[in-house]
Amino acid sequence: MSSSGRKIILKSSDRESFEVDEAVALESQTIKHVIEDDCADNGIPLPNVTSKILAKVIEYCKKHVEAPKTDDRTAEDELKSWDADFVKVDRATLFDLILAANYLHIKGLLDLTCQTVADMIKGMTPEEIRRTFNMRDDFTPEEEEDVRRENQWAFE
Amino acid sequence: MQESAGMDDRFGALSEQLAYHILSFLNVDDLGRLMLVSRRCKSLCVSVPCLTVDNRNYTHNLISRQLFNNFVDKFLVLRANSGTKTRHFTLVWSFRGCRCDLNKKRKKGDNSSDVEESLVYKWLLEVSGAGAERVSINMVSQEGRPNLFPSCVLWSESVKDLTFCSNNCVWEFPRSFDMLFPSELESLTLQSARIPDKFFNDAVSELCSLKSLYLYGCSGLKGICILRSSLKQLKIINEKPVDLCHLDVSGLKLEKIFLTWYPADYSRTSFQITCPALQDFVWYGYPMTFYYSTGKWKHLQCAALYLTLPPGSEVASFSKHDVHYVLPSLEKSKFLRLHAETIEVLFKLGHLTGELDAVRNLAIDYCILTDDQVPIVASFLKMVSCLETFYLTSSPTIVRGSCKDQKLEVAVPLKGYGFDVEYWERQELKFVDQLRKATVEVQGEEGNDVELVKYILKHARGLEYLTIVFAPSLASIIPEHLTSFLKPSIKLNFSLKPQN
């Protein structure tokens, strides 16, 4: 169906404006509440989201709003494949998307991005996880030895 | 690896809530490795409220099974000692292969399989007793043994939601749950369970807080008799033919019933509903004797009937079934969706009588307006008079208006058609009087369906939106052909139906 609703203006933290269909904006529960409270007339400021990330978020919402809600397997698979490509981004962007999805309350996007990070962690050794996510090993040698002993099986 | 050079510890900067969300997608073995990364990671793994224990990667030999089981046991103890409440617990467990040798008789002392079973049930008992709210269990039993129902979960004061997937293993229900306290369970989902017991019905009625009961792909039962007065939602879904032939559902609070039920022996069936508060009713199945409570379903909002004939059977063989009550029961519904075959069956059995004057939104699916179908559809349309929206398509209607159905055969373009606009005018139909929105699928530039569209355009005075659905091959013909009938007040939309 052709879009026949209002347009909503979203303003990123770096002062760029994005015009979207209301249906697309409503994918965000946060924005939905603003619209329902009738505060959306002059555009909605989103101080926590940069234009780069907002553009990505809007892309996600547009795709998911247009997706037919059906039991059709092929449509589902296509969407999953699109989602998989959508999250092929650098790690910094991925974490920015997690924060944006959380702030804007877009459940589907939050689940997708968190699942992506989880999938990276799966199967990695502790050292690999540290390197991938730049985490510091702050265990004392004794603590490290303790935990390692408990989890010895994990290295079989 | 290059990207993380110079990148801050973004994971470490996440709030606890977001970190937990990521961890909720991990299995316990990954948590075991993540725990070794840093102090914060260890603390997160030990305290994450959502936990999944999945043993399927560790079942290939007894040693790896034992190592894994020991780790999980210690991990759960660590969590319990830290005061962690596992709010959502997911257990995916295969008991296959946990016995060393199935051929040997079980010696005393050869109890490795019992040890594993008791361990797993111990975890369930502990988790249920320590504040779990949602428990999901997916089990494959040992060969030749049934899956035991974890009664301990029902005794829990905190578990509100239980899902049990039995992977088609026979599922043993205890004779009675021996409830010490009233069960707090509000939602019970059973999947792929073979339930041989007739005790199922009694058992379910002991769950006095149960609001939702979902049975997916469950087999074995011949009769389900639900007299639970606390139930609000009931879903019984079986895509394949099942042994179930008697269904008796009764509940003062039941609001939603979703039923996909194709009895293997459809000559001996009974179906009875006593639910005066019903709001949503969806029934996919075969025509059969159907009784509902006296007094209309006053609160009915949405109803869908996909009653189709079993393969190889004829309408005549259903004449002895009293399907008479089906349509009248839906009288008060505002949203009605019907399979075209259902209308045909009811027509041939002489049950298309009465009025459905509460219906405002009507969808007729799987409908192709051949010369045979037109009088049937016209007959049905006489029953509705106050429609606001109308859909007529050859596949299930989808909200957004574009149709994709792989299973449908390609419709042969109809050569010649017998029912023109004047035919529809002669029927003195009232369904167009208040019509605001319509979606009709056409198979070609001419045909009964196009004539129906012309009729609607001519007589639906309040029409605001009209969507025409057609195959892409007709894209050059249809829009031009129909715009000549348009009025400026109507917004015309064209939607393509992808070919198989």
XYZ file of C-alpha atoms in Angstrom:
656
model
C 0.000 0.000 0.000
C 1.322 3.431 -0.720
C 2.273 5.516 2.248
C -0.578 7.733 3.152
C 0.399 8.971 6.579
C 2.076 11.952 8.109
C 5.747 12.640 7.897
C 7.797 12.960 11.049
C 11.081 14.830 11.319
C 13.844 13.293 13.392
C 16.858 15.402 14.373
C 20.165 13.743 15.106
C 22.690 14.936 17.676
C 24.752 16.605 14.954
C 21.721 18.592 13.837
C 20.815 16.698 10.687
C 17.120 16.300 9.944
C 15.566 13.119 8.621
C 12.030 13.047 7.280
C 10.290 9.695 7.650
C 6.792 8.296 7.358
C 4.984 8.170 10.643
C 4.592 4.382 10.330
C 8.362 4.015 10.126
C 8.948 6.294 13.112
C 6.425 4.346 15.163
C 8.725 1.307 15.111
C 10.447 3.111 17.979
C 8.440 2.949 21.199
C 10.229 6.041 22.461
C 9.188 8.054 19.397
C 5.715 6.541 19.573
C 5.208 8.025 23.037
C 6.394 11.437 21.886
C 3.952 11.339 18.975
C 1.122 10.168 21.200
C 1.803 12.986 23.631
C 1.490 15.358 20.705
C 4.985 16.742 21.017
C 6.205 15.877 17.541
C 5.167 18.946 15.604
C 8.513 20.670 15.429
C 10.453 17.519 14.840
C 11.801 15.150 17.446
C 15.322 15.799 18.748
C 17.400 12.706 19.415
C 20.475 14.009 21.229
C 21.859 10.526 21.823
C 21.982 9.450 18.197
C 24.380 10.680 15.517
C 23.260 11.138 11.922
C 25.324 8.171 10.749
C 23.601 5.841 13.190
C 20.179 7.413 12.770
C 20.375 6.795 9.042
C 21.055 3.107 9.717
C 18.250 2.874 12.247
C 15.806 4.431 9.816
C 16.922 1.978 7.139
C 16.104 -0.890 9.537
C 12.728 0.507 10.489
C 11.747 1.133 6.871
C 12.559 -2.440 5.900
C 10.683 -3.933 8.829
C 7.611 -1.740 8.451
C 7.260 -2.763 4.811
C 7.707 -6.453 5.520
C 4.450 -8.311 5.068
C 3.286 -9.939 8.275
C 2.696 -13.390 6.987
C 3.566 -17.013 7.679
C 5.301 -17.135 4.336
C 8.672 -18.834 4.883
C 10.425 -17.299 1.912
C 9.536 -13.792 3.022
C 10.826 -14.586 6.495
C 14.069 -16.003 5.132
C 14.568 -12.992 2.912
C 14.151 -10.682 5.856
C 16.570 -12.705 7.966
C 19.097 -12.539 5.160
C 18.624 -8.774 4.922
C 19.103 -8.481 8.678
C 22.319 -10.525 8.471
C 23.701 -8.143 5.879
C 22.506 -5.125 7.836
C 24.704 -5.992 10.810
C 27.841 -6.484 8.756
C 29.342 -3.313 10.107
C 32.439 -2.445 12.091
C 32.323 -3.106 15.793
C 32.076 0.499 16.859
C 28.996 0.969 14.689
C 27.506 -2.246 16.042
C 27.780 -1.019 19.605
C 26.423 2.381 18.590
C 23.430 0.594 17.084
C 22.888 -1.319 20.319
C 22.829 1.903 22.275
C 20.520 3.583 19.754
C 18.133 0.628 19.645
C 18.000 0.654 23.429
C 17.445 4.400 23.667
C 14.776 4.346 20.959
C 13.169 1.137 22.258
C 13.230 -0.799 19.011
C 13.040 -4.362 20.229
C 13.769 -6.097 16.921
C 16.894 -4.048 16.311
C 18.098 -4.489 19.892
C 17.681 -8.258 19.707
C 19.384 -8.380 16.316
C 22.427 -6.353 17.355
C 22.844 -8.080 20.723
C 22.521 -11.485 19.088
C 25.243 -10.438 16.637
C 27.647 -9.596 19.452
C 26.722 -12.852 21.210
C 27.421 -14.787 18.013
C 30.893 -13.262 17.928
C 31.565 -14.397 21.488
C 30.353 -17.952 20.851
C 33.152 -20.417 20.538
C 35.888 -17.878 21.305
C 38.539 -18.539 23.904
C 38.915 -15.932 26.651
C 42.038 -14.571 24.965
C 40.239 -14.210 21.648
C 37.371 -12.385 23.374
C 39.817 -9.988 25.011
C 41.494 -9.211 21.727
C 38.258 -8.792 19.785
C 36.641 -6.458 22.267
C 39.739 -4.825 23.657
C 39.053 -5.937 27.216
C 41.636 -5.812 29.935
C 42.496 -8.875 31.958
C 42.260 -7.584 35.518
C 42.435 -10.856 37.414
C 45.233 -11.394 39.882
C 47.277 -14.480 39.020
C 45.673 -16.375 41.920
C 42.136 -15.461 40.860
C 42.943 -16.432 37.300
C 44.273 -19.796 38.395
C 41.145 -20.440 40.463
C 38.678 -19.720 37.700
C 40.729 -21.585 35.142
C 40.774 -24.694 37.283
C 36.999 -24.618 37.673
C 36.489 -24.226 33.980
C 39.210 -26.596 32.793
C 36.684 -28.612 30.806
C 36.100 -25.588 28.573
C 39.430 -26.099 26.934
C 38.990 -29.723 25.989
C 41.187 -7.557 14.482
C 42.380 -4.343 12.881
C 39.155 -2.604 13.752
C 39.524 -3.136 17.444
C 42.927 -1.481 17.538
C 42.377 1.830 19.157
C 38.785 0.928 19.984
C 37.725 1.371 23.540
C 36.319 -1.465 25.542
C 32.812 -0.874 24.189
C 31.495 -3.998 25.863
C 32.795 -2.825 29.205
C 31.093 0.515 28.700
C 27.669 -1.053 28.236
C 25.163 -0.827 31.021
C 24.540 -3.973 33.021
C 21.122 -4.307 31.441
C 22.519 -4.269 27.908
C 25.368 -6.621 28.834
C 22.785 -9.022 30.294
C 20.795 -8.795 27.083
C 23.809 -9.904 25.068
C 24.613 -12.681 27.553
C 21.036 -13.948 27.353
C 21.819 -15.205 23.842
C 24.750 -17.319 25.055
C 24.809 -20.914 26.206
C 26.309 -21.819 29.579
C 29.537 -23.087 27.988
C 30.198 -19.698 26.406
C 29.539 -18.076 29.761
C 32.127 -20.454 31.184
C 34.715 -19.046 28.787
C 33.553 -15.438 29.064
C 33.966 -15.667 32.836
C 37.714 -15.931 32.365
C 38.083 -12.675 30.479
C 37.897 -10.142 33.259
C 36.417 -9.557 36.680
C 33.458 -7.706 35.279
C 32.742 -10.485 32.806
C 32.874 -13.026 35.592
C 30.494 -10.986 37.679
C 28.100 -10.582 34.753
C 28.112 -14.282 33.931
C 27.418 -15.254 37.500
C 24.576 -12.764 37.894
C 22.842 -12.769 34.493
C 19.134 -13.442 35.129
C 18.597 -15.292 31.833
C 20.338 -18.645 31.518
C 20.425 -21.279 28.806
C 21.810 -24.746 29.457
C 22.173 -26.705 26.243
C 24.103 -29.961 26.286
C 23.861 -30.921 22.644
C 27.511 -30.230 21.832
C 28.695 -32.399 24.704
C 26.854 -35.632 24.158
C 29.271 -37.368 21.833
C 31.052 -39.296 24.537
C 30.695 -39.976 28.227
C 33.750 -38.003 29.261
C 32.690 -34.783 27.652
C 29.200 -35.335 29.056
C 30.590 -35.701 32.538
C 32.852 -32.669 32.266
C 30.015 -30.538 31.016
C 27.540 -31.781 33.632
C 30.025 -31.149 36.422
C 30.729 -27.666 35.192
C 27.046 -26.788 34.961
C 26.446 -28.113 38.446
C 29.267 -26.057 39.915
C 28.253 -22.999 37.932
C 24.709 -23.192 39.239
C 26.016 -23.539 42.781
C 28.223 -20.486 42.249
C 25.211 -18.522 41.035
C 23.064 -19.685 43.921
C 25.755 -18.737 46.427
C 25.946 -15.269 44.904
C 22.227 -14.877 45.405
C 21.437 -14.827 41.691
C 17.846 -15.412 40.706
C 17.588 -17.136 37.379
C 14.429 -15.482 36.122
C 14.352 -17.158 32.725
C 15.745 -20.656 32.531
C 16.065 -22.521 29.256
C 17.075 -26.141 29.267
C 17.850 -27.968 26.046
C 18.880 -31.477 26.913
C 19.424 -34.726 25.136
C 19.597 -37.865 27.239
C 20.458 -39.948 24.183
C 23.604 -41.863 24.659
C 23.992 -41.260 28.362
C 23.901 -44.963 29.022
C 27.081 -46.803 28.211
C 25.566 -49.893 26.710
C 21.929 -50.283 25.954
C 22.142 -53.983 25.209
C 23.442 -55.050 28.555
C 20.919 -55.486 31.273
C 21.104 -52.731 33.774
C 23.359 -53.877 36.537
C 23.125 -52.466 39.961
C 25.558 -49.628 40.004
C 25.312 -48.967 36.292
C 23.413 -45.829 36.875
C 25.179 -43.203 34.802
C 21.951 -42.449 33.063
C 20.079 -42.151 36.337
C 22.782 -39.873 37.669
C 22.384 -37.521 34.742
C 18.614 -37.591 34.964
C 18.628 -36.843 38.686
C 21.152 -34.086 38.147
C 19.033 -32.363 35.533
C 15.873 -32.659 37.604
C 17.781 -31.364 40.608
C 18.701 -28.241 38.637
C 15.088 -27.756 37.632
C 13.985 -28.115 41.214
C 16.569 -25.616 42.441
C 15.883 -23.071 39.754
C 12.124 -23.363 40.279
C 12.525 -22.877 43.985
C 14.782 -19.861 43.629
C 12.611 -17.328 41.852
C 12.414 -18.552 38.255
C 9.514 -16.963 36.406
C 9.828 -18.500 32.998
C 11.094 -22.016 32.349
C 11.519 -23.534 28.933
C 12.441 -27.181 28.575
C 13.317 -28.972 25.378
C 14.152 -32.593 26.006
C 14.980 -35.715 24.134
C 14.660 -38.770 26.307
C 16.778 -41.880 26.182
C 15.761 -44.453 23.639
C 12.835 -46.437 24.844
C 12.056 -44.217 27.761
C 9.519 -41.465 28.078
C 10.209 -37.887 28.993
C 9.143 -37.292 32.548
C 7.170 -34.212 33.220
C 9.003 -31.988 35.693
C 6.352 -31.655 38.359
C 8.739 -29.728 40.545
C 8.300 -26.760 38.249
C 4.594 -26.725 38.971
C 5.163 -26.638 42.726
C 7.141 -23.449 42.307
C 5.705 -20.299 43.793
C 7.347 -18.171 41.161
C 7.118 -19.988 37.831
C 4.417 -18.390 35.769
C 5.333 -19.582 32.309
C 6.339 -23.123 31.362
C 7.153 -24.424 27.927
C 7.897 -28.077 27.358
C 8.952 -29.429 24.010
C 9.083 -33.185 23.933
C 10.428 -33.706 20.394
C 7.841 -36.394 19.758
C 9.092 -38.495 22.590
C 6.354 -40.042 24.602
C 5.595 -37.793 27.474
C 4.554 -39.181 30.785
C 2.073 -37.259 32.790
C 1.854 -38.097 36.468
C -1.526 -39.396 37.545
C -2.175 -36.258 39.399
C 0.189 -33.477 40.201
C -0.272 -33.904 43.943
C -0.383 -30.190 44.290
C 0.771 -29.201 47.734
C -0.012 -25.591 47.079
C -2.158 -24.063 44.381
C -0.109 -23.746 41.230
C 0.943 -20.232 40.166
C 1.380 -21.271 36.570
C -0.294 -18.878 34.157
C 0.961 -20.112 30.826
C 1.634 -23.685 29.722
C 2.966 -24.549 26.287
C 3.412 -28.141 25.173
C 5.118 -28.947 21.911
C 5.579 -32.160 19.996
C 4.416 -34.220 22.907
C 2.888 -37.644 22.557
C 0.401 -37.719 25.399
C -1.008 -41.183 25.859
C -2.686 -40.487 29.135
C -6.260 -39.683 29.626
C -5.098 -38.055 32.820
C -4.085 -34.982 30.860
C -7.479 -33.384 31.227
C -7.590 -33.872 34.985
C -4.032 -32.720 35.341
C -4.653 -29.476 33.467
C -7.712 -28.724 35.554
C -5.556 -28.803 38.686
C -3.684 -25.748 37.418
C -6.069 -23.228 38.845
C -4.216 -20.055 37.778
C -3.732 -21.116 34.183
C -4.602 -18.366 31.719
C -3.018 -19.656 28.518
C -2.722 -23.176 27.223
C -0.906 -23.862 23.952
C -0.643 -27.303 22.419
C 1.504 -27.479 19.281
C 1.860 -30.701 17.379
C 0.704 -32.827 20.283
C -0.595 -36.260 19.472
C -1.917 -39.342 21.184
C -4.965 -37.936 22.863
C -8.328 -38.971 21.491
C -10.291 -36.460 23.461
C -9.555 -33.153 25.080
C -11.997 -31.896 27.602
C -11.084 -28.570 29.116
C -13.319 -27.350 31.859
C -10.844 -24.922 33.350
C -12.564 -21.763 34.312
C -9.441 -19.640 34.604
C -8.294 -20.081 30.994
C -8.283 -17.007 28.776
C -6.479 -18.309 25.714
C -6.401 -21.697 24.115
C -4.380 -22.718 21.083
C -4.387 -26.216 19.689
C -2.331 -26.383 16.530
C -1.719 -29.550 14.524
C -0.854 -29.136 10.890
C -0.971 -32.886 10.251
C -3.917 -35.216 10.784
C -4.236 -36.266 14.407
C -5.933 -38.857 16.555
C -7.878 -36.178 18.373
C -11.545 -36.524 17.569
C -13.346 -35.047 20.536
C -12.917 -31.530 21.737
C -14.976 -30.042 24.500
C -13.949 -26.618 25.649
C -15.693 -24.798 28.411
C -14.695 -21.646 30.237
C -16.353 -18.468 31.380
C -13.213 -16.427 30.892
C -12.037 -17.891 27.592
C -11.452 -15.036 25.179
C -9.382 -16.522 22.403
C -9.491 -19.896 20.734
C -7.119 -20.775 17.891
C -7.648 -24.201 16.485
C -5.892 -26.024 13.659
C -7.337 -29.480 13.784
C -7.557 -32.099 11.037
C -8.881 -35.304 12.622
C -7.604 -38.455 10.957
C -10.979 -40.097 11.459
C -13.366 -37.330 10.549
C -16.476 -39.461 10.523
C -16.540 -39.680 14.292
C -15.909 -36.316 15.745
C -17.484 -33.928 18.165
C -16.704 -30.341 18.876
C -18.309 -28.282 21.554
C -17.549 -24.827 22.868
C -19.126 -23.205 25.879
C -17.394 -19.838 26.097
C -19.721 -16.868 26.386
C -16.845 -14.370 26.632
C -15.203 -15.389 23.368
C -13.573 -12.559 21.405
C -11.345 -14.272 18.852
C -12.124 -17.536 17.165
C -9.933 -19.105 14.506
C -10.710 -22.556 13.230
C -8.787 -24.353 10.496
C -10.097 -27.858 9.959
C -12.739 -30.068 8.431
C -16.482 -29.438 8.539
C -17.894 -31.302 11.505
C -20.649 -31.367 14.037
C -20.275 -28.245 16.037
C -22.104 -27.021 19.096
C -21.629 -23.828 20.932
C -23.210 -22.446 24.049
C -26.700 -21.136 23.724
C -26.730 -17.382 23.707
C -24.674 -15.708 21.029
C -21.021 -14.908 21.380
C -21.820 -11.301 22.147
C -18.224 -10.183 22.528
C -16.885 -11.752 19.385
C -14.554 -9.405 17.514
C -12.586 -11.525 15.043
C -13.371 -14.859 13.504
C -11.670 -16.921 10.821
C -12.986 -20.136 9.344
C -10.877 -22.230 7.050
C -12.986 -25.366 6.812
C -11.837 -27.390 3.884
C -12.770 -30.824 2.675
C -10.427 -33.677 3.496
C -8.530 -34.785 0.422
C -10.588 -37.154 -1.681
C -13.916 -36.527 0.016
C -17.142 -34.941 -1.179
C -19.496 -32.392 0.317
C -22.270 -34.975 0.300
C -20.481 -37.088 2.875
C -20.680 -34.186 5.297
C -24.408 -33.660 5.076
C -24.967 -35.679 8.213
C -22.712 -33.363 10.160
C -24.445 -30.493 11.741
C -22.298 -27.664 10.547
C -25.448 -25.612 10.681
C -24.390 -23.746 13.787
C -21.095 -22.507 12.508
C -22.036 -19.324 10.686
C -24.743 -18.166 13.074
C -22.266 -18.482 15.933
C -20.139 -15.830 14.229
C -23.027 -13.404 13.876
C -21.591 -10.748 16.162
C -18.110 -10.768 14.760
C -16.735 -7.512 13.357
C -13.855 -9.091 11.463
C -14.565 -12.205 9.455
C -12.204 -14.183 7.295
C -13.401 -17.179 5.321
C -11.808 -19.701 3.055
C -13.731 -19.804 -0.245
C -14.086 -23.569 0.144
C -15.851 -23.055 3.467
C -18.417 -20.853 1.781
C -18.821 -23.475 -0.917
C -19.345 -26.296 1.591
C -21.875 -24.286 3.580
C -23.648 -23.308 0.361
C -23.938 -26.884 -0.826
C -25.188 -28.030 2.562
C -27.782 -25.279 2.475
C -26.423 -23.366 5.462
C -25.928 -19.946 3.872
C -28.909 -18.397 5.552
C -29.429 -15.646 8.020
C -27.666 -12.343 8.380
C -24.229 -11.397 9.526
C -25.035 -7.780 10.084
C -22.339 -7.108 12.639
C -19.568 -7.927 10.182
C -17.711 -4.782 9.132
C -14.590 -6.292 7.666
C -14.735 -9.314 5.418
C -11.967 -11.270 3.754
C -12.570 -14.152 1.392
C -9.356 -16.081 0.799
C -8.432 -18.702 -1.770
C -11.160 -17.415 -4.042
C -11.061 -17.385 -7.816
C -14.300 -16.183 -9.370
C -14.982 -18.934 -11.871
C -18.522 -19.271 -13.205
C -19.161 -21.936 -10.546
C -17.996 -19.752 -7.712
C -19.875 -16.560 -8.561
C -23.385 -17.657 -7.496
C -21.914 -19.114 -4.306
C -20.083 -15.925 -3.420
C -23.099 -13.818 -4.374
C -25.248 -15.970 -2.135
C -22.907 -15.366 0.744
C -22.631 -11.638 0.092
C -26.380 -11.392 0.555
C -25.790 -12.169 4.216
C -23.640 -9.127 4.855
C -24.892 -5.609 4.606
C -22.761 -3.151 6.537
C -19.268 -3.837 5.280
C -16.572 -1.212 5.570
C -13.705 -3.224 4.157
C -13.738 -6.107 1.743
C -10.961 -8.380 0.525
C -11.253 -11.019 -2.158
C -8.032 -12.739 -3.125
C -6.711 -16.083 -4.245
C -4.354 -16.437 -1.294
C -4.365 -15.467 2.365
C -4.871 -11.767 2.661
C -2.026 -9.908 4.187
C -2.391 -6.592 5.946
C -0.084 -4.669 3.667
C -1.895 -5.795 0.583
C 0.769 -7.650 -1.368
C 0.237 -11.348 -1.805
C 2.914 -13.979 -1.832
C 1.845 -17.562 -1.719
C 4.137 -20.214 -3.075
C 1.686 -23.043 -2.644
C -1.002 -21.688 -4.925
C -1.296 -23.048 -8.435
C -1.088 -20.534 -11.217
C -4.623 -19.615 -12.226
C -5.464 -20.388 -15.818
C -6.636 -17.237 -17.565
C -10.391 -17.537 -17.893
C -11.716 -17.500 -21.378
C -15.112 -15.955 -21.393
C -17.100 -15.313 -18.309
C -20.741 -15.573 -17.451
C -21.433 -12.936 -14.844
C -21.285 -9.282 -15.692
C -22.058 -6.097 -13.819
C -25.778 -6.502 -14.462
C -25.743 -9.882 -12.734
C -24.362 -8.300 -9.581
C -26.898 -5.488 -9.843
C -29.724 -8.012 -10.047
C -28.638 -9.648 -6.776
C -29.668 -6.520 -4.861
C -26.671 -6.773 -2.634
C -26.249 -4.364 0.206
C -22.645 -5.075 1.066
C -21.407 -2.121 -0.997
C -23.627 0.448 0.713
C -21.119 1.503 3.345
C -17.986 0.119 1.794
C -14.937 2.318 2.333
C -12.071 0.118 1.345
C -11.859 -2.858 -0.992
C -9.147 -5.153 -2.308
C -9.950 -7.484 -5.173
C -7.679 -9.777 -7.111
C -8.227 -10.103 -10.836
C -6.908 -12.824 -13.084
C -7.088 -10.953 -16.371
C -8.388 -7.840 -18.044
C -11.810 -9.401 -18.386
C -13.659 -11.829 -16.226
C -16.130 -12.247 -13.416
C -13.707 -10.621 -11.030
C -13.264 -7.547 -13.222
C -17.037 -7.290 -13.503
C -17.252 -7.378 -9.724
C -14.705 -4.573 -9.534
C -16.745 -2.536 -12.007
C -19.850 -3.212 -9.948
C -18.133 -2.039 -6.795
C -16.793 1.089 -8.493
C -20.246 1.890 -9.814
C -22.281 1.283 -6.684
C -20.110 1.771 -3.637
C -20.857 5.406 -3.046
C -18.722 5.760 0.045
C -15.680 4.011 -1.389
C -12.401 5.715 -0.543
C -9.708 3.137 -1.339
C -9.634 0.403 -3.934
C -6.698 -1.946 -4.370
C -6.482 -4.224 -7.386
C -4.158 -7.189 -7.118
C -2.898 -8.886 -10.262
C 0.021 -10.792 -11.698
C 2.970 -8.763 -13.009
C 2.350 -10.000 -16.554
C -0.820 -7.938 -16.651
C 0.843 -4.778 -15.446
C 0.481 -3.002 -18.761
C -3.166 -3.845 -19.257
C -5.074 -3.690 -16.018
C -4.405 -0.203 -14.701
C -5.357 1.453 -17.971
C -8.420 -0.678 -18.405
C -9.922 0.080 -15.039
C -9.144 3.754 -14.595
C -11.937 4.596 -16.997
C -14.404 3.599 -14.307
C -12.828 5.675 -11.635
C -14.291 8.540 -9.730
C -11.984 11.249 -8.394
C -12.888 10.515 -4.792
C -11.492 7.028 -4.947
C -7.817 6.373 -4.363
C -6.853 3.571 -6.691
C -3.895 1.381 -5.826
C -2.343 -1.452 -7.785
C -0.555 -4.311 -6.133
C 1.444 -6.958 -7.919
C 1.085 -10.612 -7.167
C 4.389 -12.384 -7.817
C 4.095 -15.499 -9.933
C 5.393 -18.792 -8.558
